[in-house]
mmCIF file of N, CA, C and O in Angstrom:
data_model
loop_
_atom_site.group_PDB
_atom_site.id
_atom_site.type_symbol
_atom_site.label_atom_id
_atom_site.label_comp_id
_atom_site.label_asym_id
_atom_site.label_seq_id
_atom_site.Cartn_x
_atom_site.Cartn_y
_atom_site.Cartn_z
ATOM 1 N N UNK A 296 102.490 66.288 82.086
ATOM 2 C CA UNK A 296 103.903 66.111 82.382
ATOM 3 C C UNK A 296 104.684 67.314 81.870
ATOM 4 O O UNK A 296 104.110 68.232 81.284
ATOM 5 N N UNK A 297 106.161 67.302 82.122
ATOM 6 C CA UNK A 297 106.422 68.594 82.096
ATOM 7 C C UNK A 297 107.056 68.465 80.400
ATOM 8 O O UNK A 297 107.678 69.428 79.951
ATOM 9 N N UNK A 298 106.834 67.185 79.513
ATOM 10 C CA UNK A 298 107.096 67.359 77.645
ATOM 11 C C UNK A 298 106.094 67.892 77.464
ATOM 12 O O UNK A 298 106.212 68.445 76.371
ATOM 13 N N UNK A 299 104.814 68.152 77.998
ATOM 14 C CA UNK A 299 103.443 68.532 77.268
ATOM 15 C C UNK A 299 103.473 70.083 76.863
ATOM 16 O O UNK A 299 102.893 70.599 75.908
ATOM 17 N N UNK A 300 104.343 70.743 77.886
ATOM 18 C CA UNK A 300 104.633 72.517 78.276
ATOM 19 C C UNK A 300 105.692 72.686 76.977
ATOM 20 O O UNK A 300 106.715 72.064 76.690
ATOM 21 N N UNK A 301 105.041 73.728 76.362
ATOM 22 C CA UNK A 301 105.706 74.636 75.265
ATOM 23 C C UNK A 301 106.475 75.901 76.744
ATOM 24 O O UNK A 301 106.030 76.184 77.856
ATOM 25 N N UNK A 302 107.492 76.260 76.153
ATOM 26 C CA UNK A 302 108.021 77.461 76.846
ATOM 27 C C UNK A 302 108.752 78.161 75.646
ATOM 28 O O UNK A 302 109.388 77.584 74.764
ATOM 29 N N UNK A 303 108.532 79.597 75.785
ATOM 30 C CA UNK A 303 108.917 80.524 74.964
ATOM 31 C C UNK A 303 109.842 81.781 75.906
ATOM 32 O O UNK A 303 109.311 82.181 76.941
ATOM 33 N N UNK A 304 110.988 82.267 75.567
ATOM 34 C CA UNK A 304 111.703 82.849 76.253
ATOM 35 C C UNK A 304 112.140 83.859 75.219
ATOM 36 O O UNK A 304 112.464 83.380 74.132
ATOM 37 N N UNK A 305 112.205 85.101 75.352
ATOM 38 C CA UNK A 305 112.333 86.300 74.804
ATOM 39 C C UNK A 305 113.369 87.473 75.591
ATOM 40 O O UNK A 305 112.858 88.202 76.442
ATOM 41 N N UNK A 306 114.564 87.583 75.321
ATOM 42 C CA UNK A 306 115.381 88.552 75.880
ATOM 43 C C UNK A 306 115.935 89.671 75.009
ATOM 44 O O UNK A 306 116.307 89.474 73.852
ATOM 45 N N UNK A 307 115.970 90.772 75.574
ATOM 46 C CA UNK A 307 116.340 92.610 74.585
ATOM 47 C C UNK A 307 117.209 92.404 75.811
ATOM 48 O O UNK A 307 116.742 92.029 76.886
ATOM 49 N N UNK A 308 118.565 92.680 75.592
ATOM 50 C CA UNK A 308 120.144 93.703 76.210
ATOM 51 C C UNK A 308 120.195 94.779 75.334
ATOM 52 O O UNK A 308 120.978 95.696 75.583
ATOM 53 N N UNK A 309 119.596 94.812 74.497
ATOM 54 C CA UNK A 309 119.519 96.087 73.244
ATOM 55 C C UNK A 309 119.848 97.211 73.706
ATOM 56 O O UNK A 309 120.290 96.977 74.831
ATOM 57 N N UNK A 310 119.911 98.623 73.447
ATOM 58 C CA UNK A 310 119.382 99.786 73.265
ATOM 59 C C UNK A 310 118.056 100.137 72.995
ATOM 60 O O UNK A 310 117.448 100.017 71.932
ATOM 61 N N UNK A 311 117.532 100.741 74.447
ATOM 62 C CA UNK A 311 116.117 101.033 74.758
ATOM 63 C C UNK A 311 116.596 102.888 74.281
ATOM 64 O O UNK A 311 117.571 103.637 74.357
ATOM 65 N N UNK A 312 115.405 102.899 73.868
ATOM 66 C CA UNK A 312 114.563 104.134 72.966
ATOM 67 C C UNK A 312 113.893 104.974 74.939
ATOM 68 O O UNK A 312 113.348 104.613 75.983
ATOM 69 N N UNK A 313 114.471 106.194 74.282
ATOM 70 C CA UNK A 313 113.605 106.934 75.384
ATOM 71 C C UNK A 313 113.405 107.960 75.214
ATOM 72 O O UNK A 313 114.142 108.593 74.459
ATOM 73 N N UNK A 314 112.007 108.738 76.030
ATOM 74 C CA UNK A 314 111.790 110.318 75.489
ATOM 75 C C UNK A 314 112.583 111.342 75.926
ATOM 76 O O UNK A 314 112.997 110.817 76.960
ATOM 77 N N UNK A 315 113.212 112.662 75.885
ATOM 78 C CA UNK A 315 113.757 113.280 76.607
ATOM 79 C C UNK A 315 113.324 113.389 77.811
ATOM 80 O O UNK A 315 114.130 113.766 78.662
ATOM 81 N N UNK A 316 111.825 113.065 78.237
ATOM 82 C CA UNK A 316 111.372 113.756 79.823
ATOM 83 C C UNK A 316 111.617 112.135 80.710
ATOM 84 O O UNK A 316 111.476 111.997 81.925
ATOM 85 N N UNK A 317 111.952 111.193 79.874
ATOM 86 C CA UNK A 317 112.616 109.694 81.004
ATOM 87 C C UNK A 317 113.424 110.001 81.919
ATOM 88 O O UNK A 317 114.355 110.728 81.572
ATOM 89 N N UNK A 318 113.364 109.597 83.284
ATOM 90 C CA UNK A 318 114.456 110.477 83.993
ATOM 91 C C UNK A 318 115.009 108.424 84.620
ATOM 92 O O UNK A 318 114.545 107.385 84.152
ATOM 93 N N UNK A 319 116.082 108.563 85.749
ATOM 94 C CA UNK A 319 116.623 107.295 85.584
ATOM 95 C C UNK A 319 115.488 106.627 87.057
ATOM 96 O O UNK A 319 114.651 107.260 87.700
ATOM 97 N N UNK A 320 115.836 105.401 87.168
ATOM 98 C CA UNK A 320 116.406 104.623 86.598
ATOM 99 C C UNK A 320 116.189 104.622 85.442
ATOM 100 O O UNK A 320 115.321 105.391 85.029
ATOM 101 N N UNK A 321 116.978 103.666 84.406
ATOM 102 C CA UNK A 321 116.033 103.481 82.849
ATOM 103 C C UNK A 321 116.641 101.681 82.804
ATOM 104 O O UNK A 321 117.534 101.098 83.419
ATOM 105 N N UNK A 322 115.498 101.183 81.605
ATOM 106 C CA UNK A 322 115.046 99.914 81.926
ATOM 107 C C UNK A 322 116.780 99.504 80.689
ATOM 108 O O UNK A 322 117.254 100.260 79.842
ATOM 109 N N UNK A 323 117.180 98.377 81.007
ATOM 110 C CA UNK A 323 118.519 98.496 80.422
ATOM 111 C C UNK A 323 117.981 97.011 80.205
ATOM 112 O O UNK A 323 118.443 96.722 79.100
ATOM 113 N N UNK A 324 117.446 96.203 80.540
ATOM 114 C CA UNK A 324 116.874 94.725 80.210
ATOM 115 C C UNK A 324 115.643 94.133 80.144
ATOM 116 O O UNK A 324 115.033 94.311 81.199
ATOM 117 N N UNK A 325 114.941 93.411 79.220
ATOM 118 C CA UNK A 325 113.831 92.867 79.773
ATOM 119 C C UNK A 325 114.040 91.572 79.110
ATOM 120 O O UNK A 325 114.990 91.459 78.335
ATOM 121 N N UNK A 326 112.884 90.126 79.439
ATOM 122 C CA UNK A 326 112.499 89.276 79.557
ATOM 123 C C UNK A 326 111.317 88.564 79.437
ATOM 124 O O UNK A 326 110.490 88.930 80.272
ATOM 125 N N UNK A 327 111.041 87.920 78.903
ATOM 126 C CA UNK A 327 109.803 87.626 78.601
ATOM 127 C C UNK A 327 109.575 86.164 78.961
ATOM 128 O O UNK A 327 110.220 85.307 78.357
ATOM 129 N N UNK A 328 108.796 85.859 79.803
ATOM 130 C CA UNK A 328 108.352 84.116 79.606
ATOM 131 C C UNK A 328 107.449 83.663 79.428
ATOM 132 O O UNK A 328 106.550 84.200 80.076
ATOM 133 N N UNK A 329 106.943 82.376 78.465
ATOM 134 C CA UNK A 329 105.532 82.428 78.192
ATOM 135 C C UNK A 329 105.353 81.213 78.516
ATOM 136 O O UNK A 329 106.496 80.806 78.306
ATOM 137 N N UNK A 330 104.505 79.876 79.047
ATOM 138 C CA UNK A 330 105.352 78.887 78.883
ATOM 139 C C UNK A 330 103.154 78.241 79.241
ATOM 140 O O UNK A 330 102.435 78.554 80.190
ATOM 141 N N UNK A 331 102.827 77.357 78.044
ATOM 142 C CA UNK A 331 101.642 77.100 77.139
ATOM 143 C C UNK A 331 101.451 75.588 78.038
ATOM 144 O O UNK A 331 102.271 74.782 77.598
ATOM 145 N N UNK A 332 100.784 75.110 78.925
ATOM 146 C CA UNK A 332 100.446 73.732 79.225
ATOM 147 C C UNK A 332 99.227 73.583 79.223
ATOM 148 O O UNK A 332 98.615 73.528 80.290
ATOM 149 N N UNK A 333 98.672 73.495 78.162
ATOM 150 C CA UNK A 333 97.273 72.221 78.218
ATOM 151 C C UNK A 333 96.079 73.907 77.875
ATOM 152 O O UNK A 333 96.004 74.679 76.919
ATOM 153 N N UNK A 334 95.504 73.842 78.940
ATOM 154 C CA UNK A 334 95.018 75.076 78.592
ATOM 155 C C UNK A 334 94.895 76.563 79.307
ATOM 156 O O UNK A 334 93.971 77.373 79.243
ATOM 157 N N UNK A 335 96.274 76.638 80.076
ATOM 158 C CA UNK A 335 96.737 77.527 80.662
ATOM 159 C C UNK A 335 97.621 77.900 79.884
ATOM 160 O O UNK A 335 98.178 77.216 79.026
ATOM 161 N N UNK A 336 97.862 79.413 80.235
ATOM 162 C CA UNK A 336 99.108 80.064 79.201
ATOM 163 C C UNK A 336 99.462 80.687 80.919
ATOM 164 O O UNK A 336 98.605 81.098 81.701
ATOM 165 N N UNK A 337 101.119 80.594 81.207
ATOM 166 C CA UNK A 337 101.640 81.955 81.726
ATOM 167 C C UNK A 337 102.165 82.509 81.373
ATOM 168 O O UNK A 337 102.752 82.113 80.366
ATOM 169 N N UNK A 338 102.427 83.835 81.832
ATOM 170 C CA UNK A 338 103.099 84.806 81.288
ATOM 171 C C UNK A 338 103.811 85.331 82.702
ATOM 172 O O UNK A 338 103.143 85.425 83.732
ATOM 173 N N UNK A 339 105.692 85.772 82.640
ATOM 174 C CA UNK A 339 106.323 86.476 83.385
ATOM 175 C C UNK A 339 107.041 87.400 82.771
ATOM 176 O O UNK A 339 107.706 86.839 81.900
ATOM 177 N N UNK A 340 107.263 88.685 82.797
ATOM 178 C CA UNK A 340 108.065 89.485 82.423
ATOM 179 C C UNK A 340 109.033 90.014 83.693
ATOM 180 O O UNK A 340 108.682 90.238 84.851
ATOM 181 N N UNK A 341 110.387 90.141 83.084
ATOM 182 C CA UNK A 341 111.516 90.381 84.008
ATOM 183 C C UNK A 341 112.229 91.813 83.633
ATOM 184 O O UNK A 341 112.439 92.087 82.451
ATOM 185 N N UNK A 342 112.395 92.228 84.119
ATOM 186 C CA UNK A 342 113.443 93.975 83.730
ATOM 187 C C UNK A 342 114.771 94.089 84.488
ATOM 188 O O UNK A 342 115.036 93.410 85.480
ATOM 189 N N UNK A 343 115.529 94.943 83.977
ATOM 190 C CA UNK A 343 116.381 94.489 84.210
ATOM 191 C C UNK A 343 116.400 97.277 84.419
ATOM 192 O O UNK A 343 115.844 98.125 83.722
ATOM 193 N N UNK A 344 117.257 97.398 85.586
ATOM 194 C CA UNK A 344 117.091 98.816 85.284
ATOM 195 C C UNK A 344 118.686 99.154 85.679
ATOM 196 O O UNK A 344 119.322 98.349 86.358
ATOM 197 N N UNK A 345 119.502 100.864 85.031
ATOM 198 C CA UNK A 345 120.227 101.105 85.257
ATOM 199 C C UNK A 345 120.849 100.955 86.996
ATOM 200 O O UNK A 345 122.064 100.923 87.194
ATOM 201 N N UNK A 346 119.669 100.859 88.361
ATOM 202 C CA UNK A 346 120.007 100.591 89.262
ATOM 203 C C UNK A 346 119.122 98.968 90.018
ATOM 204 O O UNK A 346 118.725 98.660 91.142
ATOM 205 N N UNK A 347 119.139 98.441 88.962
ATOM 206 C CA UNK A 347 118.546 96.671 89.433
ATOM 207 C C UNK A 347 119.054 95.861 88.693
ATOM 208 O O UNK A 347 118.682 95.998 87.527
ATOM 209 N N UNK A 348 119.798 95.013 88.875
ATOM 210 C CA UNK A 348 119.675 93.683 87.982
ATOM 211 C C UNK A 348 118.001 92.839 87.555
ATOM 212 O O UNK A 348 116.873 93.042 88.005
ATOM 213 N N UNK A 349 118.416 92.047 86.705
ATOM 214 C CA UNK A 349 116.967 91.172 86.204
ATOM 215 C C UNK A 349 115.886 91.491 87.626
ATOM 216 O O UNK A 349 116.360 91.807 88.717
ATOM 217 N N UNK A 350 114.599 91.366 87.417
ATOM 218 C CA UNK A 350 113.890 90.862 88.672
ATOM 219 C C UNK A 350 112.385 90.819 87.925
ATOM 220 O O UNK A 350 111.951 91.520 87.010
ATOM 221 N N UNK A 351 111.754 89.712 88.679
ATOM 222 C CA UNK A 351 110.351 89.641 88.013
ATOM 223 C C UNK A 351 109.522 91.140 88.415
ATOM 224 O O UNK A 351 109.341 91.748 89.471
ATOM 225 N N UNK A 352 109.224 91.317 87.310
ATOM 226 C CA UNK A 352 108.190 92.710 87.473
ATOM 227 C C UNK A 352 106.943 92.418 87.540
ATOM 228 O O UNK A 352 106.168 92.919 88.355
ATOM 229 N N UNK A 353 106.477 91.102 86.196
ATOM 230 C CA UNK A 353 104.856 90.856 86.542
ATOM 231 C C UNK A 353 104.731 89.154 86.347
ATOM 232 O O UNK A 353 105.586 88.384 85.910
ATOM 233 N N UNK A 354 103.557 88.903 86.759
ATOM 234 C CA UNK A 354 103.008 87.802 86.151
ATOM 235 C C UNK A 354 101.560 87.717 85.629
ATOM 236 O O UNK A 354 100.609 88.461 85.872
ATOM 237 N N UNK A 355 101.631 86.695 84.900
ATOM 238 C CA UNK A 355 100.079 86.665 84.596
ATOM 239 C C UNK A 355 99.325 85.483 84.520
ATOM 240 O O UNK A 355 99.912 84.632 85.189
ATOM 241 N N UNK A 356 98.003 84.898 83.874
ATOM 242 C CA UNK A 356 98.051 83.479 84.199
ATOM 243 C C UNK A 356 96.302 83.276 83.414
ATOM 244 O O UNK A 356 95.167 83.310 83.888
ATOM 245 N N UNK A 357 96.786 83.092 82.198
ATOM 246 C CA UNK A 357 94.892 82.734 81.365
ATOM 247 C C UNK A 357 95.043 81.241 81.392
ATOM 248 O O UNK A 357 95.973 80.441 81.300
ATOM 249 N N UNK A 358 93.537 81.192 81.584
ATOM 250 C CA UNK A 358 93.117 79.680 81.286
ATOM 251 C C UNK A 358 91.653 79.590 80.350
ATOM 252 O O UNK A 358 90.710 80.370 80.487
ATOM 253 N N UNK A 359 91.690 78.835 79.706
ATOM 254 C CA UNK A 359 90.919 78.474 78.948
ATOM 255 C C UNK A 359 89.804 77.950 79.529
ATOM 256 O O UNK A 359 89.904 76.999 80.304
ATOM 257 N N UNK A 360 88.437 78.595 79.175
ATOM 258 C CA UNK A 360 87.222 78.105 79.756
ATOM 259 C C UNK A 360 86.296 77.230 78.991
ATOM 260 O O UNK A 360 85.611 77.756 78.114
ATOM 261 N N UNK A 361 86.204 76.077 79.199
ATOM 262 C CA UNK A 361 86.130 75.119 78.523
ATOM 263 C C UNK A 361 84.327 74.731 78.982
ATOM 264 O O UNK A 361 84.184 74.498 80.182
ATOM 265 N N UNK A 362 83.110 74.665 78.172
ATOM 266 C CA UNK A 362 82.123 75.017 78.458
ATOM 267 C C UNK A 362 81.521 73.229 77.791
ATOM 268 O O UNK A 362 80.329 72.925 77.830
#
């Protein structure tokens, strides 16, 4: 059911660190989602760039192999 799901949410609006040779866009947001049911973990990360608002960049998706 959906009480069993842990979800973890992680957001930076911060000041991102960059090298002099970064040229633009540059990443001005990110996001993190992690969200733990049973024995799957997902994972989404979101960015956010000087010419994009938020948008999912990746996903991911472990499961536990249960032998």
């Amino acid at each position: 059911t959906q009480d069993d799901k842990i979800k973890i949410v992680l957001k930076s609006q911060s000041t991102f660190v960059r090298t002099s040779s970064a040229k633009a866009p540059f990443v001005t947001g990110t996001e993190r989602i992690m969200t733990l049911d049973k024995n799957k973990l997902e994972y989404q990360m979101n960015m956010a760039t000087s010419a994009t608002p938020m948008t999912k960049h990746l996903t991911g998706v472990l499961e536990k192999v249960v032998q």
